[in-house]
């Protein structure tokens, strides 16, 4: 175990049982205290080796190990965002001492700052990090999230644009690729990542299909191209021929940007999209809500939910049912076409009974 100083604070570095190099802050600037803490830590490690007692484990070490294992997975950037506030709160806490009360205190601390959905993702990342340490790294610890009271899953959010709002948003998009992105999203229902990762080789104008290789499900999927989407793609293709004919990307940089050359893929549009929404006077609207708008417009136009589900590429139609309330007229039409009337049925029964009775009387009279 080596003691060293970094930013005027003492740290130690040592090798764990699985051969990894571990660095840990001792949280002191005094050498005497640092030596005492280092000795206590070294003793704990020896006890773990001799008696099977779990040594102190740093929370940062827990998160770093987890992120290292997930860095090649889809959604890694989002996972980093979820882990950042966890590290800010728990810092170098000993994970062997964390319990459900500490997790609930974190939830209370964050609940006034972020929405329930965001908080649920953060606690989900925390639980996954503990599970990774337990299953993959064989840490003898418990997952404190299992007993903690976690916010319930928020109801599905449906925020969509009216057509006049959509026109204002397109007019407010000051970057050519942003306006094209918005229009293509509104006409295909594709997710942000699917469009920003779209390559020309995955577009077939002859069949009017977009082939997506980077989807939420991880499987190849196809999206039909309507006339409006085709015009956007043709416009993008002409721009590429003028500016960067060798670019593979549908959405590319037209001028050099930070860490990007002309023709490189546009990686993020969050700031420019938010600015466009502000200029257009559109509130409480996110990029993913363009997909909600696509689905909402289809339902309001009378497209059956089953077909909308196929166009959205949902795993089940239950995910599409959040849009069902947007088609009340078609529900009225459905019950109107049923054609059952209790009064009509009663009249028919009365007539049949009357006919039966008259017939019976005729037989009786004839018999006389």
Coordinates of C-alpha atoms in Angstrom, one line a residue:
X1 CA 0.0 0.0 0.0
X2 CA 1.5 3.3 -1.1
X3 CA 0.7 6.7 0.5
X4 CA 0.8 9.8 -1.7
X5 CA -0.5 13.3 -1.9
X6 CA -2.8 14.7 -4.5
X7 CA -4.2 18.3 -4.5
X8 CA -2.9 18.6 -0.9
X9 CA -5.0 15.6 0.2
X10 CA -3.5 12.2 1.1
X11 CA -4.5 9.2 -0.9
X12 CA -3.5 5.5 -0.9
X13 CA -3.2 3.0 -3.8
X14 CA -3.2 -0.7 -3.4
X15 CA -4.0 -3.9 -5.4
X16 CA -7.3 -5.6 -4.8
X17 CA -7.8 -9.4 -4.6
X18 CA -8.9 -9.5 -8.3
X19 CA -5.7 -7.7 -9.4
X20 CA -7.1 -4.2 -10.0
X21 CA -5.3 -1.1 -8.8
X22 CA -7.5 0.7 -6.3
X23 CA -7.0 4.4 -5.4
X24 CA -8.7 5.9 -2.4
X25 CA -8.8 9.3 -0.7
X26 CA -8.0 9.5 3.0
X27 CA -9.8 12.9 3.2
X28 CA -7.0 14.5 5.3
X29 CA -4.2 16.9 4.7
X30 CA -2.3 15.8 7.8
X31 CA 0.3 13.2 7.3
X32 CA 0.0 11.7 10.8
X33 CA -3.8 11.1 10.4
X34 CA -3.3 9.8 6.9
X35 CA -0.8 7.2 8.2
X36 CA -3.3 6.1 10.8
X37 CA -6.1 5.8 8.3
X38 CA -3.9 3.9 5.9
X39 CA -2.9 1.5 8.7
X40 CA -6.6 0.9 9.6
X41 CA -7.4 0.3 5.9
X42 CA -4.5 -2.1 5.5
X43 CA -5.6 -4.0 8.7
X44 CA -9.1 -4.3 7.3
X45 CA -7.8 -5.7 4.0
X46 CA -5.8 -8.3 5.9
X47 CA -8.8 -9.2 8.0
X48 CA -10.8 -9.7 4.9
X49 CA -8.2 -12.1 3.5
X50 CA -7.8 -14.1 6.7
X51 CA -11.3 -14.1 8.2
X52 CA -13.5 -13.4 5.1
X53 CA -14.5 -10.0 6.5
X54 CA -15.4 -7.6 3.7
X55 CA -13.1 -4.6 3.7
X56 CA -14.3 -1.0 3.4
X57 CA -15.4 -0.3 -0.2
X58 CA -15.4 3.2 -1.6
X59 CA -18.6 4.4 -3.3
X60 CA -16.6 6.0 -6.1
X61 CA -14.9 2.6 -6.7
X62 CA -18.3 1.0 -7.0
X63 CA -19.5 3.5 -9.6
X64 CA -16.2 3.5 -11.6
X65 CA -16.2 -0.3 -11.8
X66 CA -19.8 -0.3 -13.0
X67 CA -19.3 2.4 -15.6
X68 CA -16.1 0.7 -16.9
X69 CA -18.2 -2.5 -17.5
X70 CA -20.9 -0.6 -19.3
X71 CA -18.9 1.9 -21.4
X72 CA -19.4 -0.1 -24.6
X73 CA -23.2 -0.5 -24.1
X74 CA -26.0 1.5 -25.6
X75 CA -27.2 4.4 -23.5
X76 CA -23.8 4.8 -21.7
X77 CA -24.0 8.6 -21.9
X78 CA -27.4 8.6 -20.2
X79 CA -26.0 6.2 -17.6
X80 CA -23.2 8.7 -16.8
X81 CA -25.7 11.5 -16.3
X82 CA -27.6 9.3 -13.9
X83 CA -24.5 8.4 -11.9
X84 CA -23.1 11.9 -11.6
X85 CA -25.5 13.1 -8.8
X86 CA -25.0 9.8 -7.0
X87 CA -21.3 10.4 -6.8
X88 CA -21.8 14.0 -5.7
X89 CA -24.0 12.8 -2.8
X90 CA -22.3 9.6 -1.6
X91 CA -18.8 10.7 -2.5
X92 CA -16.2 8.3 -0.8
X93 CA -18.7 6.7 1.5
X94 CA -18.1 3.1 2.6
X95 CA -20.6 1.0 0.6
X96 CA -20.5 -1.8 3.2
X97 CA -22.2 0.6 5.6
X98 CA -24.9 1.9 3.3
X99 CA -28.5 0.8 4.0
X100 CA -32.0 1.6 2.7
X101 CA -32.2 4.7 5.0
X102 CA -29.2 6.3 3.1
X103 CA -30.9 5.5 -0.2
X104 CA -34.2 7.1 1.0
X105 CA -32.3 10.1 2.3
X106 CA -30.8 10.5 -1.2
X107 CA -34.4 10.2 -2.7
X108 CA -35.6 13.0 -0.3
X109 CA -32.6 15.2 -1.3
X110 CA -33.2 14.8 -5.0
X111 CA -37.0 14.8 -5.1
X112 CA -37.3 18.5 -4.9
X113 CA -34.8 19.0 -7.7
X114 CA -35.8 16.5 -10.5
X115 CA -38.9 14.7 -11.7
X116 CA -39.8 11.3 -10.4
X117 CA -38.8 9.7 -13.7
X118 CA -35.3 11.1 -13.5
X119 CA -35.0 10.1 -9.8
X120 CA -36.2 6.5 -10.6
X121 CA -33.4 6.2 -13.3
X122 CA -30.8 7.4 -10.8
X123 CA -31.8 4.9 -8.1
X124 CA -32.0 2.2 -10.8
X125 CA -28.4 3.0 -11.8
X126 CA -27.5 2.8 -8.1
X127 CA -29.1 -0.6 -7.7
X128 CA -27.5 -1.9 -10.9
X129 CA -24.1 -0.8 -9.7
X130 CA -24.6 -2.8 -6.5
X131 CA -25.8 -5.8 -8.3
X132 CA -22.8 -5.6 -10.6
X133 CA -20.4 -5.5 -7.6
X134 CA -22.2 -8.4 -5.9
X135 CA -22.5 -10.7 -9.0
X136 CA -19.5 -9.8 -11.1
X137 CA -16.9 -8.7 -8.6
X138 CA -18.0 -11.0 -5.7
X139 CA -18.2 -8.2 -3.2
X140 CA -19.9 -9.5 0.0
X141 CA -22.3 -6.6 0.4
X142 CA -26.1 -6.1 0.2
X143 CA -28.0 -4.0 -2.2
X144 CA -29.6 -1.2 -0.1
X145 CA -32.0 -0.3 -2.9
X146 CA -34.0 -3.5 -2.5
X147 CA -35.5 -2.5 0.9
X148 CA -35.8 1.3 0.1
X149 CA -39.0 3.0 -0.7
X150 CA -38.5 4.1 -4.3
X151 CA -40.8 6.5 -6.3
X152 CA -43.5 4.8 -8.3
X153 CA -43.2 4.6 -12.1
X154 CA -44.5 7.9 -13.5
X155 CA -47.5 7.7 -15.8
X156 CA -46.7 7.9 -19.5
X157 CA -46.2 11.4 -20.6
X158 CA -47.9 12.5 -23.9
X159 CA -47.0 16.1 -25.0
X160 CA -47.5 16.8 -28.7
X161 CA -47.6 19.8 -30.9
X162 CA -50.6 21.3 -32.7
X163 CA -49.8 21.9 -36.3
X164 CA -49.5 25.7 -35.9
X165 CA -46.9 25.0 -33.2
X166 CA -45.0 22.7 -35.4
X167 CA -44.8 25.3 -38.1
X168 CA -43.5 27.9 -35.6
X169 CA -40.9 25.5 -34.4
X170 CA -39.6 24.8 -37.9
X171 CA -39.5 28.5 -38.6
X172 CA -37.5 29.1 -35.3
X173 CA -34.9 26.4 -36.2
X174 CA -32.0 28.6 -37.1
X175 CA -29.7 25.7 -38.2
X176 CA -30.5 23.8 -41.5
X177 CA -29.9 20.4 -40.1
X178 CA -32.2 21.2 -37.1
X179 CA -35.1 22.1 -39.2
X180 CA -34.6 19.0 -41.4
X181 CA -34.3 16.9 -38.2
X182 CA -37.5 18.2 -36.8
X183 CA -39.4 17.7 -40.1
X184 CA -38.1 14.1 -40.5
X185 CA -38.9 13.2 -37.0
X186 CA -42.5 14.5 -37.3
X187 CA -42.9 12.4 -40.5
X188 CA -41.2 9.1 -39.4
X189 CA -41.6 8.9 -35.6
X190 CA -37.9 8.0 -35.3
X191 CA -36.1 8.5 -32.0
X192 CA -33.3 11.1 -31.7
X193 CA -30.5 8.6 -31.7
X194 CA -32.0 6.7 -34.7
X195 CA -31.9 9.9 -36.8
X196 CA -28.6 11.3 -35.7
X197 CA -27.0 7.9 -36.4
X198 CA -28.7 7.5 -39.8
X199 CA -26.4 6.8 -42.7
X200 CA -27.1 7.1 -46.4
X201 CA -26.4 3.4 -47.0
X202 CA -29.5 2.7 -44.8
X203 CA -31.9 4.6 -47.0
X204 CA -33.6 2.9 -49.9
X205 CA -35.5 5.4 -52.1
X206 CA -36.8 2.7 -54.5
X207 CA -38.7 0.9 -51.7
X208 CA -39.2 4.1 -49.7
X209 CA -37.8 2.5 -46.5
X210 CA -35.3 3.6 -43.9
X211 CA -33.3 0.6 -42.4
X212 CA -32.4 1.3 -38.8
X213 CA -29.5 -0.7 -37.3
X214 CA -29.2 1.2 -34.0
X215 CA -32.6 0.9 -32.4
X216 CA -33.9 0.7 -28.8
X217 CA -34.5 -3.1 -29.1
X218 CA -31.1 -3.6 -30.6
X219 CA -32.6 -5.2 -33.8
X220 CA -32.8 -4.1 -37.4
X221 CA -36.1 -2.3 -38.1
X222 CA -37.6 -0.5 -41.0
X223 CA -39.5 2.8 -41.3
X224 CA -41.6 3.9 -44.3
X225 CA -40.8 7.1 -46.0
X226 CA -43.8 9.4 -46.9
X227 CA -43.5 12.1 -49.5
X228 CA -42.6 14.8 -46.9
X229 CA -39.8 12.7 -45.5
X230 CA -38.5 11.9 -49.0
X231 CA -38.3 15.6 -49.8
X232 CA -36.3 16.2 -46.5
X233 CA -33.9 13.4 -47.4
X234 CA -33.5 14.6 -51.0
X235 CA -32.7 18.1 -49.6
X236 CA -30.1 16.6 -47.2
X237 CA -28.5 14.6 -50.1
X238 CA -28.2 17.7 -52.3
X239 CA -26.5 19.6 -49.4
X240 CA -24.1 16.7 -48.9
X241 CA -23.2 16.7 -52.6
X242 CA -22.4 20.5 -52.4
X243 CA -20.5 20.5 -49.1
X244 CA -19.1 17.0 -48.2
X245 CA -19.9 14.3 -50.8
X246 CA -18.0 11.7 -48.9
X247 CA -19.9 12.0 -45.6
X248 CA -21.8 8.9 -44.6
X249 CA -24.2 10.8 -42.3
X250 CA -27.6 12.2 -43.1
X251 CA -27.1 14.8 -40.4
X252 CA -23.6 16.2 -40.7
X253 CA -21.7 19.4 -39.7
X254 CA -21.8 22.0 -42.5
X255 CA -19.0 24.1 -40.8
X256 CA -16.3 23.0 -38.4
X257 CA -17.4 22.8 -34.8
X258 CA -15.7 21.8 -31.5
X259 CA -14.0 18.5 -32.0
X260 CA -15.8 18.0 -35.3
X261 CA -14.9 18.6 -39.0
X262 CA -17.2 19.4 -41.9
X263 CA -19.1 16.2 -42.8
X264 CA -18.8 14.6 -39.3
X265 CA -21.9 13.4 -37.6
X266 CA -24.0 15.8 -35.6
X267 CA -24.0 14.2 -32.2
X268 CA -26.3 16.3 -30.1
X269 CA -29.0 18.9 -30.8
X270 CA -30.3 19.5 -27.3
X271 CA -29.2 23.1 -26.9
X272 CA -30.2 24.2 -30.4
X273 CA -33.6 22.4 -30.1
X274 CA -34.3 24.1 -26.7
X275 CA -33.3 27.5 -28.2
X276 CA -35.7 26.9 -31.1
X277 CA -38.5 26.1 -28.7
X278 CA -37.9 29.2 -26.7
X279 CA -38.0 31.4 -29.9
X280 CA -41.2 29.7 -31.0
X281 CA -42.8 30.2 -27.6
X282 CA -43.2 26.4 -27.0
X283 CA -43.0 25.3 -23.4
X284 CA -42.6 21.9 -21.8
X285 CA -41.5 20.2 -25.0
X286 CA -38.6 17.8 -25.5
X287 CA -37.0 16.2 -28.5
X288 CA -38.7 12.9 -27.8
X289 CA -42.0 14.6 -27.9
X290 CA -41.6 14.9 -31.7
X291 CA -42.2 11.1 -31.7
X292 CA -45.3 11.6 -29.5
X293 CA -46.5 14.2 -32.0
X294 CA -46.1 11.8 -34.9
X295 CA -48.2 9.2 -33.0
X296 CA -50.8 11.7 -31.8
X297 CA -51.4 13.1 -35.3
X298 CA -51.9 9.5 -36.7
X299 CA -54.4 8.6 -34.0
X300 CA -56.3 11.9 -34.4
X301 CA -56.5 11.2 -38.2
X302 CA -58.2 7.8 -37.5
X303 CA -55.3 5.4 -37.9
X304 CA -56.0 2.3 -35.8
X305 CA -53.8 1.9 -32.7
X306 CA -52.5 -1.5 -34.0
X307 CA -51.0 0.3 -37.1
X308 CA -49.7 3.1 -35.0
X309 CA -48.0 0.6 -32.8
X310 CA -46.3 -1.0 -35.8
X311 CA -45.1 2.4 -37.1
X312 CA -43.7 3.3 -33.7
X313 CA -42.1 -0.2 -33.5
X314 CA -43.4 -0.7 -30.0
X315 CA -42.8 -4.1 -28.4
X316 CA -46.5 -4.3 -27.4
X317 CA -49.7 -2.5 -28.2
X318 CA -50.0 -1.6 -24.5
X319 CA -47.3 1.0 -25.0
X320 CA -49.4 2.6 -27.7
X321 CA -52.6 2.8 -25.7
X322 CA -51.4 6.0 -24.1
X323 CA -52.7 7.7 -27.3
X324 CA -56.1 6.1 -27.3
X325 CA -57.8 9.1 -25.7
X326 CA -57.0 11.2 -28.8
X327 CA -59.5 9.3 -30.9
X328 CA -62.9 9.8 -29.1
X329 CA -64.8 10.2 -32.4
X330 CA -63.8 6.8 -33.6
X331 CA -64.9 5.3 -30.3
X332 CA -68.3 6.9 -30.8
X333 CA -68.4 5.5 -34.3
X334 CA -67.6 2.0 -33.0
X335 CA -70.5 1.9 -30.5
X336 CA -72.8 3.6 -32.9
X337 CA -72.3 0.8 -35.4
X338 CA -73.3 -1.8 -32.9
X339 CA -76.9 -1.2 -33.7
X340 CA -78.5 -2.9 -30.6
X341 CA -81.7 -1.4 -29.3
X342 CA -83.5 -2.7 -26.2
X343 CA -86.6 -0.9 -27.4
X344 CA -86.4 -2.4 -30.8
X345 CA -85.9 -5.8 -29.4
X346 CA -88.9 -5.3 -27.1
X347 CA -91.0 -4.3 -30.0
X348 CA -89.9 -7.3 -32.0
X349 CA -90.7 -9.6 -29.1
X350 CA -94.1 -8.0 -28.7
X351 CA -94.9 -8.4 -32.4
X352 CA -93.8 -12.0 -32.3
X353 CA -95.9 -12.7 -29.3
X354 CA -98.9 -10.9 -30.9
X355 CA -98.5 -12.9 -34.1
X356 CA -98.2 -16.1 -32.0
X357 CA -101.4 -15.3 -30.1
X358 CA -103.3 -14.3 -33.2
X359 CA -102.3 -17.5 -34.8
X360 CA -103.3 -19.5 -31.8
X361 CA -106.7 -17.8 -31.9
X362 CA -107.1 -18.5 -35.6
X363 CA -106.4 -22.2 -34.9
X364 CA -108.9 -22.2 -32.1
X365 CA -111.6 -20.5 -34.1
X366 CA -111.0 -22.9 -37.0
X367 CA -111.2 -25.8 -34.7
X368 CA -114.6 -24.7 -33.7

